[in-house]
Amino acid sequence: MTRSLKKLLSLFALVYRAQAAMTPSLTPLPSPKQSEQSITIGFINTFCVFSGLSYDSSVVTNYSILNLDHSNLNMSGSMTGVMSFFQDLAMAIAVDMINNDSSILPGVRVNIKRFSDCGGYSPDKDIRITSSAGFAGSIMVSDIVEKHQDVLGVVGYGTSTTNRNPGEGLSIAQIPFCSSSVLSPRFSDKNNYPYFFRPMPSNDIGKHFLVLLKEWDVARVGVILQSDHDAGRILGLNIIDALGLNGVKVVSKISLPQSLNENMLNTASTTLKLNHVKYIIVSGVPDFVGKLLVGLGRRGLVGPGYVWISKNYPAASSEPINSPFTQDFLKYLKGFVLISEIDSDGSNPLYGLVNSEFDLPIKTYNLEPSPNIALDTGVYKAFDCVMMMLYGFDRVVKSGVPLDEFSNRKHQSQLNHSLFRNLEYYGLTAGPIELTDKGDLSSPQQAMYFTGNFFELKAFGQTDREAKIFKYRNGTRPPLFFGSTIPPPDGPIPTKIKEFVPGPSNTAGIILIFYVVSGLLVCIVCLSFLILKIKDKTVIRSSPTYLGITIAGAALYIGSIYLNIGSASIQVCQSRHILILIGTCCLLGGILVKMSLNYILVLRSEKIARGFSARRFIFYYSGLLIAGEIVIGVLWAKIAVHKPVASDYFQMNEFDPHSFSYILYCPYNSTVVLDGLILVYNGAILCAAIVMAIMTSGSEVITKESSFASAIVGLFASVGVVAVLLTLTATSSNTVSTVLIQATALWILAVFPLIIVMGPKAYSIYKEMEVRRQFLNISISSNRKNQTTRAASAGTLPSPASGGSLNSLQSLASPQAIVKAEFISPEILLKPLGIQLVSIKKKKDVYFQKWKIASMAHLKHKNREWLLFIDAEAAFAVRFERLDLIRVQTISETCLLLAIPDNHGEGCCRIKLEFKSNTEREKFHAVFLKTS
């Protein structure tokens, strides 16, 4: 390797010193490879900053240092010229190295074609190279794709803005493009840029800023981003998101164009000072960062007490080195912090080669670049871009692809970004260079600061690849804060700021846990009641389907309250809102459908169609309403922005004025159309439910349900509005009180409808049980019932003294006065006939077909009469016209037969009664005949 380096150095020396003999060529370095086969790669650069070059469309035809304006290669002239020249030089060095290495692309010579992305020379091009490539860029892409089809891949230097459209065009043509300078996360989108890759990180760069600020205990920053530059804007937003989601408050967010003026700088300065910003993060191109540094520095925002941080190097490229601007720039540069890729440690032989090659043109032409020209111009990335490109081509050729086909673009589909992910290439940027699945460099980031000695930079620490930790070099913090190792305070608000997370350790969390536990307990009790009493007539009358939907809606509300416990995330924000929407639809939609059913069955004069099913009606129409809400919720989850945002600071402990907290709230950011759809849909359901509750008020006497429907819709019309407004208008002013008010409203809307709906039903069933105990004196214990049934079947009925479930027939059969049954209605008269052993035969099978112990009673209402039989599990009533129409026949000494004539086509009913003795039979007979 040493011989090769010496040989290459001597070749460079010959090229640069034999100026008179140098002829313009697309390839500046001779190649020792002897081969009839060759491939071509393209260099994209801002050649328009150099006068003296000739062009064939966008192709430079006479590139040579002899033809360049040397004044543009000095820091006092054009920073763009310096960067363009040394980037091109680094690329050419890489090509020459491959052409001298028989192990990479053996027998193949690599040629170079240079393309200008900004057209020909113009004096003002140096200050316009950060704008869109425009027409010149379109011509360049057309030339590469159509006219120069021998170009298999391109390596480029330029900004994110100038490379945006060319990057898409080259990807469409399946031409790989490696950039040494593009930072924008836009290019990580492989749907638009599948053939783009770069030896530099981009996506999630904000996390590396975050871990450094956390190391310094910084909780407040200001971010200034360049609004008219793609990378500056998108990287700035990436940083803002990373900080805002992790407890660092961005108190000032300022967007400025590159063409700064005094009014813009005055406004930015005032904003930063009013918000007491001490840590200023800048995202933009080097010129923008440099102008901003000088402009705000002159307004007192640079120096001890302030920390400037950026991803891009600040530059003063448009100003001469001896100008007042540049002098101020160098003064304000001290202490400026850069987040950048980790430099090579110098152990790679390539490192020394590239740096030594820069000395040749510098010394030969007395150029005056910066001392750190390799770092300042990013030439390491340019060199690695070419090497990665050719290493990837080498892999394809060695896989068996014919070179003549490869060189004629027959295998371009293999050259997307995935080809270059892991080439096992140890480069200058990293070793080995590994790319992510987005085509970006997977690498830790180092933190550096300018020492104040011209452009001297010192690295003082680094993050890990995942941006989880930050470690200082040598384990100590350097005096980077203008001679101090202590970071300045981040503003007037103390740094004792942390996220408030509701949980068991604080009052708000305990209240939320109470709401969740109590709400779930109510839901479970109601669900258990529904399951156990699902065949009870009281439950059936209100529809188990409707009751189940109501319980489900309440449970969804409780689930939304539960998601307030703990820290917020995108998924939590989505779930909170969706649960509220569907829960509201279940509760209100269920009421609407149930009241509609009552109206159809009770108040509408039309005849009910044959086969009509109340259960199907409720299930079908409630399902339609809920399905509509789910569709809206899914659309909203896809379209709306759900990122949680840190609220304004608030004080939790009045005895600790230096402790502040914030909460992560879920902003409701959606489209106007979708917001309107949600409000109109749910508002229509609420209004319709109110109307139906009013319309069915006349059915209260029959259904006993209009009152609870009115109560529920009234509750939603008041408390529900509070919950919805707090959800839809969540802002940075949200506090713990806001969360608790919303949770309280949801808890009321979940629990109270269950109490209103299920409470009267449970009370009604309880009263029925009490009535049975009071008038029939029957035990509902299942064990005793079973024992009694078995004993009766065996003919050994227990006596009252033995503790059995039967009272003495003597006391029951004795003549009694007619009792008004107040528990049923004042108009209904009831006469108990005791507890009897009964068997009933009828046209249809009945529960009492086999011998049962049942309470027997005679009921009379106006001109209608019934015999009623009730045990712990069922009830049976048989209607008759008059008592004297019932034939009473003695079957045996202990058995009576009551034959009730056919009534309304129901068939004759035969009732057998078994007694313990002939005496008891006669007593019952006598009492029965007197009941009328």
Short mmCIF file of N, CA, C and O in Angstrom, two decimals, residues 512-513 515-521 523 551-566 571-583 587 742-743 746-747 750-751:
data_model
loop_
_atom_site.label_atom_id
_atom_site.label_comp_id
_atom_site.label_asym_id
_atom_site.label_seq_id
_atom_site.Cartn_x
_atom_site.Cartn_y
_atom_site.Cartn_z
N LEU A 512 -58.01 9.53 39.38
CA LEU A 512 -58.26 8.82 38.13
C LEU A 512 -58.40 7.32 38.37
O LEU A 512 -59.27 6.66 37.77
N ILE A 513 -57.57 6.77 39.24
CA ILE A 513 -57.66 5.34 39.56
C ILE A 513 -59.01 5.04 40.22
O ILE A 513 -59.64 4.01 39.93
N TYR A 515 -61.80 6.68 39.72
CA TYR A 515 -62.80 6.71 38.65
C TYR A 515 -62.79 5.40 37.86
O TYR A 515 -63.84 4.86 37.52
N VAL A 516 -61.60 4.91 37.55
CA VAL A 516 -61.50 3.70 36.75
C VAL A 516 -62.03 2.49 37.52
O VAL A 516 -62.84 1.71 37.01
N VAL A 517 -61.57 2.34 38.77
CA VAL A 517 -61.97 1.17 39.56
C VAL A 517 -63.47 1.20 39.84
O VAL A 517 -64.18 0.20 39.65
N SER A 518 -63.97 2.36 40.29
CA SER A 518 -65.41 2.45 40.59
C SER A 518 -66.25 2.28 39.34
O SER A 518 -67.29 1.61 39.35
N GLY A 519 -65.80 2.88 38.23
CA GLY A 519 -66.54 2.75 36.99
C GLY A 519 -66.58 1.31 36.49
O GLY A 519 -67.63 0.82 36.06
N LEU A 520 -65.44 0.64 36.54
CA LEU A 520 -65.41 -0.76 36.12
C LEU A 520 -66.26 -1.62 37.04
O LEU A 520 -66.93 -2.56 36.59
N LEU A 521 -66.23 -1.33 38.34
CA LEU A 521 -67.05 -2.09 39.28
C LEU A 521 -68.53 -1.94 38.96
O LEU A 521 -69.28 -2.93 38.95
N CYS A 523 -69.80 -1.21 36.03
CA CYS A 523 -70.03 -1.93 34.77
C CYS A 523 -70.13 -3.44 35.00
O CYS A 523 -71.00 -4.11 34.44
N ILE A 551 -74.06 -0.62 28.69
CA ILE A 551 -72.91 -1.02 29.52
C ILE A 551 -71.62 -0.90 28.73
O ILE A 551 -70.58 -0.44 29.24
N ALA A 552 -71.63 -1.29 27.46
CA ALA A 552 -70.43 -1.20 26.62
C ALA A 552 -70.00 0.25 26.45
O ALA A 552 -68.79 0.57 26.53
N GLY A 553 -70.94 1.16 26.23
CA GLY A 553 -70.60 2.58 26.09
C GLY A 553 -69.97 3.13 27.36
O GLY A 553 -68.99 3.88 27.30
N ALA A 554 -70.53 2.75 28.52
CA ALA A 554 -69.94 3.20 29.79
C ALA A 554 -68.53 2.65 29.97
O ALA A 554 -67.63 3.36 30.41
N ALA A 555 -68.32 1.38 29.58
CA ALA A 555 -66.99 0.78 29.71
C ALA A 555 -65.98 1.50 28.82
O ALA A 555 -64.81 1.67 29.20
N LEU A 556 -66.39 1.93 27.63
CA LEU A 556 -65.48 2.67 26.73
C LEU A 556 -65.08 4.01 27.35
O LEU A 556 -63.93 4.43 27.24
N TYR A 557 -66.03 4.68 27.98
CA TYR A 557 -65.70 5.93 28.68
C TYR A 557 -64.68 5.69 29.79
O TYR A 557 -63.73 6.45 29.96
N ILE A 558 -64.88 4.62 30.54
CA ILE A 558 -63.94 4.29 31.62
C ILE A 558 -62.57 3.98 31.04
O ILE A 558 -61.54 4.35 31.60
N GLY A 559 -62.54 3.30 29.89
CA GLY A 559 -61.26 3.03 29.23
C GLY A 559 -60.55 4.30 28.83
O GLY A 559 -59.32 4.41 28.94
N SER A 560 -61.29 5.30 28.37
CA SER A 560 -60.68 6.58 28.01
C SER A 560 -60.10 7.27 29.24
O SER A 560 -59.03 7.88 29.18
N ILE A 561 -60.80 7.16 30.36
CA ILE A 561 -60.26 7.74 31.61
C ILE A 561 -58.98 7.03 32.00
O ILE A 561 -57.99 7.66 32.41
N TYR A 562 -58.96 5.71 31.85
CA TYR A 562 -57.77 4.93 32.22
C TYR A 562 -56.54 5.39 31.43
O TYR A 562 -55.42 5.41 31.96
N LEU A 563 -56.72 5.78 30.17
CA LEU A 563 -55.59 6.18 29.34
C LEU A 563 -55.00 7.53 29.75
O LEU A 563 -53.98 7.95 29.20
N ASN A 564 -55.64 8.23 30.71
CA ASN A 564 -55.04 9.45 31.26
C ASN A 564 -53.99 9.13 32.32
O ASN A 564 -53.25 10.02 32.74
N ILE A 565 -53.95 7.88 32.78
CA ILE A 565 -52.96 7.47 33.76
C ILE A 565 -51.68 7.12 33.02
O ILE A 565 -51.70 6.30 32.11
N GLY A 566 -50.58 7.72 33.40
CA GLY A 566 -49.32 7.50 32.70
C GLY A 566 -49.07 8.57 31.66
O GLY A 566 -49.87 9.49 31.46
N GLN A 571 -50.28 6.62 20.19
CA GLN A 571 -51.32 5.59 20.27
C GLN A 571 -52.32 5.90 21.38
O GLN A 571 -53.53 5.68 21.23
N VAL A 572 -51.82 6.43 22.50
CA VAL A 572 -52.72 6.77 23.62
C VAL A 572 -53.66 7.89 23.20
O VAL A 572 -54.87 7.85 23.49
N CYS A 573 -53.14 8.91 22.51
CA CYS A 573 -53.99 10.01 22.06
C CYS A 573 -55.07 9.52 21.11
O CYS A 573 -56.24 9.91 21.23
N GLN A 574 -54.69 8.68 20.17
CA GLN A 574 -55.68 8.12 19.25
C GLN A 574 -56.75 7.34 20.01
O GLN A 574 -57.96 7.52 19.76
N SER A 575 -56.32 6.50 20.93
CA SER A 575 -57.27 5.64 21.65
C SER A 575 -58.21 6.46 22.52
O SER A 575 -59.40 6.15 22.60
N ARG A 576 -57.70 7.48 23.20
CA ARG A 576 -58.55 8.32 24.05
C ARG A 576 -59.73 8.87 23.26
O ARG A 576 -60.90 8.74 23.65
N HIS A 577 -59.43 9.50 22.14
CA HIS A 577 -60.48 10.16 21.37
C HIS A 577 -61.44 9.15 20.75
O HIS A 577 -62.66 9.38 20.73
N ILE A 578 -60.92 8.06 20.22
CA ILE A 578 -61.78 7.07 19.56
C ILE A 578 -62.71 6.42 20.58
O ILE A 578 -63.89 6.18 20.30
N LEU A 579 -62.21 6.10 21.77
CA LEU A 579 -63.07 5.50 22.80
C LEU A 579 -64.20 6.45 23.19
O LEU A 579 -65.34 6.02 23.42
N ILE A 580 -63.89 7.74 23.26
CA ILE A 580 -64.93 8.72 23.60
C ILE A 580 -65.99 8.77 22.50
O ILE A 580 -67.20 8.79 22.78
N LEU A 581 -65.55 8.78 21.25
CA LEU A 581 -66.51 8.86 20.14
C LEU A 581 -67.44 7.65 20.13
O LEU A 581 -68.68 7.79 20.06
N ILE A 582 -66.86 6.44 20.20
CA ILE A 582 -67.68 5.23 20.13
C ILE A 582 -68.54 5.09 21.38
O ILE A 582 -69.70 4.67 21.32
N GLY A 583 -67.99 5.44 22.55
CA GLY A 583 -68.77 5.37 23.79
C GLY A 583 -69.97 6.30 23.75
O GLY A 583 -71.08 5.94 24.17
N LEU A 587 -74.01 5.11 24.02
CA LEU A 587 -74.93 5.60 25.03
C LEU A 587 -76.09 6.38 24.42
O LEU A 587 -77.26 6.14 24.73
N GLN A 742 -62.18 16.80 32.77
CA GLN A 742 -62.61 15.95 31.67
C GLN A 742 -62.91 14.54 32.16
O GLN A 742 -63.93 13.94 31.79
N ALA A 743 -62.03 13.99 33.00
CA ALA A 743 -62.22 12.64 33.52
C ALA A 743 -63.49 12.56 34.38
O ALA A 743 -64.24 11.57 34.32
N LEU A 746 -66.51 12.49 32.08
CA LEU A 746 -66.66 11.18 31.47
C LEU A 746 -67.16 10.15 32.47
O LEU A 746 -67.97 9.27 32.13
N TRP A 747 -66.67 10.22 33.71
CA TRP A 747 -67.11 9.27 34.74
C TRP A 747 -68.60 9.44 35.02
O TRP A 747 -69.33 8.46 35.16
N ALA A 750 -70.55 7.98 32.29
CA ALA A 750 -70.48 6.52 32.25
C ALA A 750 -71.31 5.88 33.35
O ALA A 750 -72.08 4.94 33.11
N VAL A 751 -71.19 6.39 34.58
CA VAL A 751 -71.80 5.75 35.74
C VAL A 751 -73.28 6.10 35.90
O VAL A 751 -74.12 5.23 36.14
#
